[in-house]
Amino acid sequence: MVLEATMICIDNSEWMRNGDYIPSRFQAQSDAVNLICGAKTQANPENTVGILTMAGKGVRVLATPTSDLGKILACMHGLEMGGEANIAAGIQVAQLALKHRQNKHQQQRIIIFAGSPVKYDKKALETIGKKLKKNSVALDIVDFGEEDDEKPEKLEALLAAVNANDSSHIVHVPSSANALSDVLISTPVFTGDGEGGSGFVAAAAAAAASGGDTGFDFGVDPNIDPELALALRVSLEEERARQEAAAKRAAEESSRQEKGEEPSSNAEDATMEEHVNVTAPEDIKKVTEEMVSGSGHSGGDVEMSEASAEDQELALALQMSMQEGTSDQSVVSKVLEDQAFVASVLASLPGVDPNDPSVKDLIASLQSQSEASL
Amino acid sequence: MSGESASAIHRNQVDLVDFIDWSGVECLNQSTSHSVPNALKQGYREDDGLNLESDADEQLLIYIPFTQVIKLHSILIKGSEEEGPKTVKLYSNKEHMGFSNVNDYPPSDTVVLSPDSIKGKPVLLKYVKFQNVRSLTIFIEDNQSGSDITKVQKIALFGSTVETTDMKGLKKIEDHQH
């Protein structure tokens, strides 16, 4: 929430007719300016933005700093291209406009779109830069379009002269497939100085991410919203750790049961299967899924494969549990047929009295159910 | 002169630090890590290790609004022998001043700080020029040795307040009558 007054210097020189930025340099610039105006005015209700053009007959202030977004956007219409851009004059007029801002608490910032060659030499630009620094004005430079005549170097020199406390930035945007505004949105010109960007910027970035393939994890640019990106990453890690722990626990449980009930009959193997089903059907499912997909985590995987090598019956049981619904049902009903066995299982369960009338009723109903299904 | 000014301060004049409107204080060309409160605020300014430093060049422009109208009698500026300020111009009631227009107005008073007074002795001002001060602009033009950075350890203003109607008190009486 930086309180700022911003002057945006638009380049409307003849060089802007070039079509190497989509749809044209001038249109790409206008889109970027609109987006910046929106971002700046939304970042803080008291922020103001003004606009001036650097080419044409001379530097012309289209809008003095205002918080009225409509006014700013309206003055962007019907702009004519012509002449050469005068960066030095543009900066000085912008500084004057900022100096007479109404709210003196606003920090001053100038954003320059430099798409045409810079005719001033380094020294002249550095002098202007120092003047800006002295008056505590920050400067953002968007370097696009023409690259001849050492323009990037000159602009870097200008920035170096202005920059105090890393509040000023420069962005070099080559002509590429991405729109100018899309490139700018993840740069400090939009996101400001470690403020994490405004909601407007985040929303715009999200729209851009969903629209085009930006290649960020979760479709969130970590530069724009580092907290959200971090939260998503942490949540993913936690879920992974949880699954891993669950798989490990399931594996341990099954191996323990296997040891305890090694010398057992068929019937008791079935018990085990039921145990497994009753105690941790979710976990087993996960483990088996991981075994099938082969993407499981080493701990659970190895133990399970060992278990299956040692005990064919357990492997069978696990396989059966995978095909839940069909074979599962029939096995359970078969087990339930053996009343003596069911009673013994119930007796072995802690906290269950096989003589309890409600439990008896339940068993009876299960038996009748299984008989009906048979 | 210094003895005379010191006694005058003790007699009638008070430190005006309590009447500064802090929300409006502005300083141009200050280094961000060595800002104006270091030289102006109570406690900070007593610490010689905390300085106000200039950034791009040696000049500094400090704008100090007051919460009420004051009369300014004398000023104390403390700095080191090399990097302390030398020529200081004072303007009363001039808002929106920048480095570009410091020469547009005649200063209310100009102080050239001697190596003696830079150690923390108050300097008397043209008292008649500062009878109705709502805000004060201090322009530090250069420093003692002509180096690139100016450092100021302390700025203190001495004077008296002008009796004005306290609007808050007025309202309270109205409330009592209702």
Short mmCIF file of N, CA and C in Angstrom, two decimals, chain A residues 5-141:
data_model
loop_
_atom_site.label_atom_id
_atom_site.label_comp_id
_atom_site.label_asym_id
_atom_site.label_seq_id
_atom_site.Cartn_x
_atom_site.Cartn_y
_atom_site.Cartn_z
N ALA A 5 2.08 9.21 -6.19
CA ALA A 5 1.60 9.98 -7.34
C ALA A 5 2.48 9.58 -8.51
N THR A 6 1.87 9.20 -9.63
CA THR A 6 2.63 8.68 -10.76
C THR A 6 2.34 9.51 -12.00
N MET A 7 3.40 9.82 -12.73
CA MET A 7 3.22 10.42 -14.05
C MET A 7 3.73 9.40 -15.07
N ILE A 8 2.90 9.11 -16.07
CA ILE A 8 3.31 8.17 -17.10
C ILE A 8 3.64 8.95 -18.37
N CYS A 9 4.85 8.75 -18.89
CA CYS A 9 5.27 9.44 -20.11
C CYS A 9 5.11 8.48 -21.28
N ILE A 10 4.20 8.81 -22.17
CA ILE A 10 3.93 7.95 -23.33
C ILE A 10 4.78 8.39 -24.51
N ASP A 11 5.29 7.41 -25.22
CA ASP A 11 6.03 7.68 -26.43
C ASP A 11 5.05 7.61 -27.60
N ASN A 12 4.75 8.73 -28.22
CA ASN A 12 3.84 8.71 -29.38
C ASN A 12 4.55 9.20 -30.63
N SER A 13 5.83 8.83 -30.73
CA SER A 13 6.60 9.25 -31.90
C SER A 13 6.28 8.36 -33.09
N GLU A 14 6.83 8.70 -34.25
CA GLU A 14 6.57 7.94 -35.48
C GLU A 14 7.05 6.50 -35.36
N TRP A 15 8.02 6.27 -34.48
CA TRP A 15 8.55 4.91 -34.31
C TRP A 15 7.50 3.94 -33.77
N MET A 16 6.44 4.50 -33.22
CA MET A 16 5.42 3.65 -32.61
C MET A 16 4.52 2.98 -33.63
N ARG A 17 4.70 3.34 -34.92
CA ARG A 17 3.85 2.72 -35.96
C ARG A 17 4.30 1.29 -36.27
N ASN A 18 5.51 0.96 -35.89
CA ASN A 18 6.06 -0.37 -36.16
C ASN A 18 5.16 -1.47 -35.59
N GLY A 19 5.05 -2.58 -36.32
CA GLY A 19 4.16 -3.65 -35.89
C GLY A 19 4.86 -4.82 -35.23
N ASP A 20 6.09 -4.60 -34.75
CA ASP A 20 6.81 -5.75 -34.17
C ASP A 20 6.28 -6.14 -32.79
N TYR A 21 5.50 -5.29 -32.15
CA TYR A 21 4.76 -5.68 -30.95
C TYR A 21 3.30 -5.78 -31.35
N ILE A 22 2.62 -6.75 -30.79
CA ILE A 22 1.26 -7.03 -31.26
C ILE A 22 0.26 -6.14 -30.53
N PRO A 23 -0.71 -5.49 -31.19
CA PRO A 23 -0.89 -5.38 -32.64
C PRO A 23 0.04 -4.33 -33.27
N SER A 24 0.34 -3.28 -32.51
CA SER A 24 1.36 -2.34 -32.97
C SER A 24 2.04 -1.82 -31.71
N ARG A 25 3.19 -1.21 -31.88
CA ARG A 25 3.89 -0.70 -30.70
C ARG A 25 3.00 0.24 -29.89
N PHE A 26 2.30 1.11 -30.62
CA PHE A 26 1.51 2.12 -29.92
C PHE A 26 0.35 1.50 -29.16
N GLN A 27 -0.32 0.53 -29.83
CA GLN A 27 -1.46 -0.12 -29.18
C GLN A 27 -1.00 -0.94 -27.98
N ALA A 28 0.12 -1.64 -28.13
CA ALA A 28 0.66 -2.44 -27.02
C ALA A 28 0.99 -1.53 -25.85
N GLN A 29 1.54 -0.37 -26.17
CA GLN A 29 1.88 0.59 -25.13
C GLN A 29 0.62 1.09 -24.42
N SER A 30 -0.43 1.40 -25.20
CA SER A 30 -1.67 1.88 -24.62
C SER A 30 -2.26 0.85 -23.66
N ASP A 31 -2.24 -0.42 -24.07
CA ASP A 31 -2.77 -1.48 -23.21
C ASP A 31 -2.00 -1.53 -21.89
N ALA A 32 -0.67 -1.45 -22.01
CA ALA A 32 0.17 -1.50 -20.81
C ALA A 32 -0.12 -0.31 -19.90
N VAL A 33 -0.31 0.88 -20.50
CA VAL A 33 -0.59 2.08 -19.71
C VAL A 33 -1.92 1.94 -18.98
N ASN A 34 -2.94 1.42 -19.70
CA ASN A 34 -4.24 1.22 -19.06
C ASN A 34 -4.11 0.31 -17.84
N LEU A 35 -3.35 -0.75 -18.02
CA LEU A 35 -3.18 -1.72 -16.94
C LEU A 35 -2.45 -1.10 -15.76
N ILE A 36 -1.42 -0.33 -16.06
CA ILE A 36 -0.66 0.31 -14.98
C ILE A 36 -1.54 1.29 -14.21
N CYS A 37 -2.34 2.07 -14.96
CA CYS A 37 -3.23 3.04 -14.31
C CYS A 37 -4.17 2.32 -13.35
N GLY A 38 -4.73 1.20 -13.84
CA GLY A 38 -5.63 0.42 -12.99
C GLY A 38 -4.92 -0.09 -11.75
N ALA A 39 -3.73 -0.63 -11.94
CA ALA A 39 -2.98 -1.20 -10.82
C ALA A 39 -2.62 -0.13 -9.80
N LYS A 40 -2.19 1.01 -10.29
CA LYS A 40 -1.76 2.08 -9.38
C LYS A 40 -2.93 2.63 -8.57
N THR A 41 -4.06 2.86 -9.25
CA THR A 41 -5.19 3.44 -8.53
C THR A 41 -5.83 2.45 -7.57
N GLN A 42 -5.67 1.15 -7.86
CA GLN A 42 -6.26 0.16 -6.96
C GLN A 42 -5.36 -0.16 -5.78
N ALA A 43 -4.07 0.08 -5.95
CA ALA A 43 -3.12 -0.26 -4.88
C ALA A 43 -3.41 0.56 -3.64
N ASN A 44 -3.84 1.79 -3.82
CA ASN A 44 -4.19 2.65 -2.69
C ASN A 44 -5.24 3.64 -3.17
N PRO A 45 -6.33 3.81 -2.40
CA PRO A 45 -7.40 4.68 -2.87
C PRO A 45 -6.95 6.12 -3.11
N GLU A 46 -5.89 6.53 -2.45
CA GLU A 46 -5.45 7.91 -2.61
C GLU A 46 -4.36 8.08 -3.66
N ASN A 47 -4.01 6.99 -4.33
CA ASN A 47 -3.00 7.10 -5.38
C ASN A 47 -3.54 7.91 -6.55
N THR A 48 -2.66 8.66 -7.19
CA THR A 48 -3.07 9.41 -8.36
C THR A 48 -2.13 9.08 -9.52
N VAL A 49 -2.69 9.18 -10.73
CA VAL A 49 -1.92 8.90 -11.94
C VAL A 49 -2.18 10.01 -12.95
N GLY A 50 -1.14 10.44 -13.60
CA GLY A 50 -1.26 11.44 -14.67
C GLY A 50 -0.56 10.93 -15.91
N ILE A 51 -0.88 11.54 -17.05
CA ILE A 51 -0.31 11.08 -18.31
C ILE A 51 0.17 12.25 -19.14
N LEU A 52 1.31 12.09 -19.78
CA LEU A 52 1.76 13.08 -20.76
C LEU A 52 2.37 12.37 -21.96
N THR A 53 2.38 13.05 -23.08
CA THR A 53 3.00 12.50 -24.28
C THR A 53 4.30 13.24 -24.55
N MET A 54 5.30 12.50 -25.01
CA MET A 54 6.63 13.09 -25.16
C MET A 54 6.92 13.55 -26.59
N ALA A 55 6.13 13.07 -27.57
CA ALA A 55 6.41 13.44 -28.96
C ALA A 55 5.31 14.37 -29.46
N GLY A 56 5.19 14.46 -30.79
CA GLY A 56 4.22 15.39 -31.36
C GLY A 56 4.86 16.77 -31.43
N LYS A 57 4.05 17.80 -31.27
CA LYS A 57 4.58 19.17 -31.39
C LYS A 57 5.45 19.51 -30.19
N GLY A 58 5.24 18.82 -29.10
CA GLY A 58 6.03 19.07 -27.90
C GLY A 58 5.46 18.23 -26.80
N VAL A 59 6.05 18.32 -25.62
CA VAL A 59 5.52 17.55 -24.50
C VAL A 59 4.16 18.11 -24.12
N ARG A 60 3.18 17.23 -24.00
CA ARG A 60 1.83 17.68 -23.70
C ARG A 60 1.29 16.86 -22.51
N VAL A 61 0.82 17.55 -21.49
CA VAL A 61 0.22 16.85 -20.36
C VAL A 61 -1.24 16.59 -20.67
N LEU A 62 -1.60 15.31 -20.78
CA LEU A 62 -2.98 14.95 -21.10
C LEU A 62 -3.84 14.95 -19.85
N ALA A 63 -3.27 14.50 -18.75
CA ALA A 63 -4.02 14.46 -17.49
C ALA A 63 -3.06 14.70 -16.34
N THR A 64 -3.37 15.68 -15.52
CA THR A 64 -2.56 15.88 -14.31
C THR A 64 -2.93 14.77 -13.33
N PRO A 65 -2.08 14.46 -12.36
CA PRO A 65 -2.35 13.32 -11.48
C PRO A 65 -3.76 13.37 -10.87
N THR A 66 -4.49 12.30 -11.11
CA THR A 66 -5.85 12.20 -10.62
C THR A 66 -6.11 10.75 -10.21
N SER A 67 -7.10 10.56 -9.32
CA SER A 67 -7.44 9.19 -8.94
C SER A 67 -8.63 8.69 -9.76
N ASP A 68 -9.13 9.53 -10.67
CA ASP A 68 -10.28 9.17 -11.49
C ASP A 68 -9.81 8.37 -12.70
N LEU A 69 -10.00 7.04 -12.62
CA LEU A 69 -9.50 6.15 -13.66
C LEU A 69 -10.14 6.46 -15.01
N GLY A 70 -11.43 6.82 -14.98
CA GLY A 70 -12.14 7.12 -16.23
C GLY A 70 -11.50 8.27 -16.97
N LYS A 71 -11.12 9.28 -16.21
CA LYS A 71 -10.51 10.47 -16.81
C LYS A 71 -9.20 10.10 -17.50
N ILE A 72 -8.45 9.21 -16.83
CA ILE A 72 -7.16 8.81 -17.39
C ILE A 72 -7.36 8.03 -18.68
N LEU A 73 -8.28 7.06 -18.63
CA LEU A 73 -8.50 6.21 -19.80
C LEU A 73 -9.06 7.03 -20.96
N ALA A 74 -9.92 8.00 -20.64
CA ALA A 74 -10.54 8.80 -21.70
C ALA A 74 -9.50 9.58 -22.48
N CYS A 75 -8.51 10.11 -21.78
CA CYS A 75 -7.53 10.95 -22.47
C CYS A 75 -6.57 10.13 -23.32
N MET A 76 -6.62 8.81 -23.15
CA MET A 76 -5.75 7.95 -23.96
C MET A 76 -6.29 7.78 -25.37
N HIS A 77 -7.58 8.13 -25.56
CA HIS A 77 -8.21 7.91 -26.87
C HIS A 77 -7.84 9.03 -27.84
N GLY A 78 -7.79 8.67 -29.10
CA GLY A 78 -7.57 9.66 -30.14
C GLY A 78 -6.19 10.30 -30.12
N LEU A 79 -5.22 9.60 -29.55
CA LEU A 79 -3.86 10.14 -29.55
C LEU A 79 -3.27 10.02 -30.95
N GLU A 80 -2.55 11.03 -31.36
CA GLU A 80 -1.94 10.98 -32.68
C GLU A 80 -0.44 10.79 -32.56
N MET A 81 0.08 10.03 -33.51
CA MET A 81 1.53 9.81 -33.53
C MET A 81 2.19 10.85 -34.41
N GLY A 82 3.39 11.21 -34.06
CA GLY A 82 4.11 12.15 -34.91
C GLY A 82 5.35 12.68 -34.23
N GLY A 83 6.34 13.04 -35.02
CA GLY A 83 7.54 13.67 -34.49
C GLY A 83 8.44 12.71 -33.74
N GLU A 84 9.32 13.28 -32.95
CA GLU A 84 10.27 12.49 -32.16
C GLU A 84 10.02 12.72 -30.68
N ALA A 85 10.29 11.68 -29.90
CA ALA A 85 10.08 11.80 -28.46
C ALA A 85 11.24 12.56 -27.83
N ASN A 86 10.91 13.44 -26.90
CA ASN A 86 11.92 14.20 -26.19
C ASN A 86 11.91 13.75 -24.73
N ILE A 87 12.76 12.77 -24.43
CA ILE A 87 12.72 12.15 -23.10
C ILE A 87 13.06 13.15 -22.00
N ALA A 88 14.09 13.95 -22.22
CA ALA A 88 14.52 14.88 -21.17
C ALA A 88 13.41 15.86 -20.82
N ALA A 89 12.78 16.42 -21.85
CA ALA A 89 11.70 17.37 -21.60
C ALA A 89 10.54 16.67 -20.91
N GLY A 90 10.25 15.44 -21.36
CA GLY A 90 9.15 14.68 -20.78
C GLY A 90 9.36 14.47 -19.28
N ILE A 91 10.56 14.07 -18.92
CA ILE A 91 10.85 13.81 -17.50
C ILE A 91 10.70 15.08 -16.67
N GLN A 92 11.20 16.19 -17.23
CA GLN A 92 11.17 17.42 -16.44
C GLN A 92 9.76 17.96 -16.27
N VAL A 93 8.96 17.83 -17.33
CA VAL A 93 7.56 18.26 -17.21
C VAL A 93 6.83 17.37 -16.21
N ALA A 94 7.13 16.06 -16.27
CA ALA A 94 6.49 15.12 -15.35
C ALA A 94 6.86 15.47 -13.91
N GLN A 95 8.11 15.83 -13.71
CA GLN A 95 8.56 16.18 -12.36
C GLN A 95 7.83 17.40 -11.85
N LEU A 96 7.63 18.35 -12.74
CA LEU A 96 6.92 19.57 -12.37
C LEU A 96 5.47 19.25 -12.00
N ALA A 97 4.85 18.37 -12.80
CA ALA A 97 3.47 17.97 -12.52
C ALA A 97 3.38 17.27 -11.17
N LEU A 98 4.40 16.48 -10.85
CA LEU A 98 4.39 15.75 -9.58
C LEU A 98 4.64 16.69 -8.40
N LYS A 99 5.47 17.68 -8.65
CA LYS A 99 5.84 18.60 -7.57
C LYS A 99 4.61 19.32 -7.04
N HIS A 100 3.67 19.61 -7.92
CA HIS A 100 2.49 20.34 -7.50
C HIS A 100 1.32 19.42 -7.20
N ARG A 101 1.64 18.21 -6.80
CA ARG A 101 0.58 17.28 -6.40
C ARG A 101 -0.10 17.84 -5.15
N GLN A 102 -1.37 17.48 -4.98
CA GLN A 102 -2.13 18.07 -3.88
C GLN A 102 -1.78 17.43 -2.55
N ASN A 103 -1.60 16.13 -2.58
CA ASN A 103 -1.29 15.41 -1.35
C ASN A 103 0.22 15.22 -1.24
N LYS A 104 0.81 15.97 -0.30
CA LYS A 104 2.28 15.96 -0.22
C LYS A 104 2.82 14.66 0.36
N HIS A 105 1.93 13.83 0.91
CA HIS A 105 2.41 12.56 1.47
C HIS A 105 2.68 11.53 0.38
N GLN A 106 2.15 11.79 -0.80
CA GLN A 106 2.37 10.84 -1.89
C GLN A 106 3.83 10.85 -2.30
N GLN A 107 4.37 9.66 -2.48
CA GLN A 107 5.70 9.58 -3.05
C GLN A 107 5.59 9.81 -4.55
N GLN A 108 6.66 10.33 -5.13
CA GLN A 108 6.59 10.69 -6.55
C GLN A 108 7.23 9.60 -7.40
N ARG A 109 6.59 9.30 -8.49
CA ARG A 109 7.13 8.30 -9.41
C ARG A 109 6.83 8.68 -10.85
N ILE A 110 7.80 8.49 -11.72
CA ILE A 110 7.62 8.71 -13.15
C ILE A 110 7.83 7.38 -13.85
N ILE A 111 6.92 7.04 -14.74
CA ILE A 111 7.10 5.82 -15.55
C ILE A 111 7.28 6.27 -17.00
N ILE A 112 8.37 5.85 -17.60
CA ILE A 112 8.66 6.27 -18.96
C ILE A 112 8.59 5.09 -19.91
N PHE A 113 7.86 5.28 -21.00
CA PHE A 113 7.87 4.30 -22.08
C PHE A 113 8.82 4.82 -23.15
N ALA A 114 9.92 4.14 -23.32
CA ALA A 114 10.92 4.60 -24.28
C ALA A 114 11.00 3.61 -25.42
N GLY A 115 10.35 3.94 -26.53
CA GLY A 115 10.33 3.04 -27.68
C GLY A 115 11.07 3.58 -28.88
N SER A 116 11.47 4.84 -28.79
CA SER A 116 12.19 5.46 -29.91
C SER A 116 13.63 5.75 -29.49
N PRO A 117 14.51 5.98 -30.45
CA PRO A 117 15.91 6.23 -30.08
C PRO A 117 16.06 7.43 -29.15
N VAL A 118 17.05 7.36 -28.28
CA VAL A 118 17.31 8.45 -27.35
C VAL A 118 18.41 9.32 -27.94
N LYS A 119 18.08 10.58 -28.16
CA LYS A 119 19.07 11.43 -28.83
C LYS A 119 20.02 12.10 -27.84
N TYR A 120 19.66 12.10 -26.58
CA TYR A 120 20.54 12.73 -25.59
C TYR A 120 21.72 11.82 -25.26
N ASP A 121 22.85 12.43 -24.89
CA ASP A 121 23.97 11.58 -24.50
C ASP A 121 23.86 11.22 -23.02
N LYS A 122 24.68 10.26 -22.62
CA LYS A 122 24.62 9.71 -21.27
C LYS A 122 24.70 10.78 -20.21
N LYS A 123 25.59 11.73 -20.43
CA LYS A 123 25.88 12.74 -19.41
C LYS A 123 24.64 13.58 -19.11
N ALA A 124 23.97 14.00 -20.20
CA ALA A 124 22.77 14.82 -20.03
C ALA A 124 21.72 14.05 -19.25
N LEU A 125 21.58 12.77 -19.58
CA LEU A 125 20.58 11.96 -18.88
C LEU A 125 20.94 11.78 -17.41
N GLU A 126 22.23 11.62 -17.15
CA GLU A 126 22.66 11.45 -15.75
C GLU A 126 22.38 12.70 -14.93
N THR A 127 22.59 13.86 -15.55
CA THR A 127 22.29 15.12 -14.87
C THR A 127 20.82 15.18 -14.48
N ILE A 128 19.97 14.80 -15.43
CA ILE A 128 18.53 14.81 -15.15
C ILE A 128 18.20 13.80 -14.06
N GLY A 129 18.87 12.65 -14.15
CA GLY A 129 18.64 11.60 -13.16
C GLY A 129 18.98 12.06 -11.76
N LYS A 130 20.10 12.76 -11.63
CA LYS A 130 20.52 13.25 -10.32
C LYS A 130 19.51 14.25 -9.77
N LYS A 131 18.96 15.05 -10.68
CA LYS A 131 17.98 16.04 -10.25
C LYS A 131 16.73 15.34 -9.70
N LEU A 132 16.35 14.28 -10.37
CA LEU A 132 15.19 13.51 -9.90
C LEU A 132 15.47 12.95 -8.51
N LYS A 133 16.66 12.39 -8.37
CA LYS A 133 17.02 11.77 -7.09
C LYS A 133 17.00 12.80 -5.98
N LYS A 134 17.49 13.98 -6.29
CA LYS A 134 17.55 15.05 -5.30
C LYS A 134 16.15 15.45 -4.84
N ASN A 135 15.22 15.38 -5.76
CA ASN A 135 13.85 15.74 -5.42
C ASN A 135 13.03 14.52 -5.00
N SER A 136 13.72 13.45 -4.67
CA SER A 136 13.13 12.17 -4.27
C SER A 136 11.98 11.73 -5.17
N VAL A 137 12.29 11.67 -6.46
CA VAL A 137 11.35 11.12 -7.43
C VAL A 137 11.91 9.77 -7.90
N ALA A 138 11.06 8.75 -7.87
CA ALA A 138 11.49 7.44 -8.37
C ALA A 138 11.16 7.35 -9.85
N LEU A 139 11.90 6.51 -10.57
CA LEU A 139 11.73 6.44 -12.02
C LEU A 139 11.67 4.98 -12.47
N ASP A 140 10.62 4.64 -13.20
CA ASP A 140 10.55 3.31 -13.83
C ASP A 140 10.67 3.49 -15.33
N ILE A 141 11.52 2.69 -15.95
CA ILE A 141 11.72 2.81 -17.39
C ILE A 141 11.30 1.52 -18.08
#
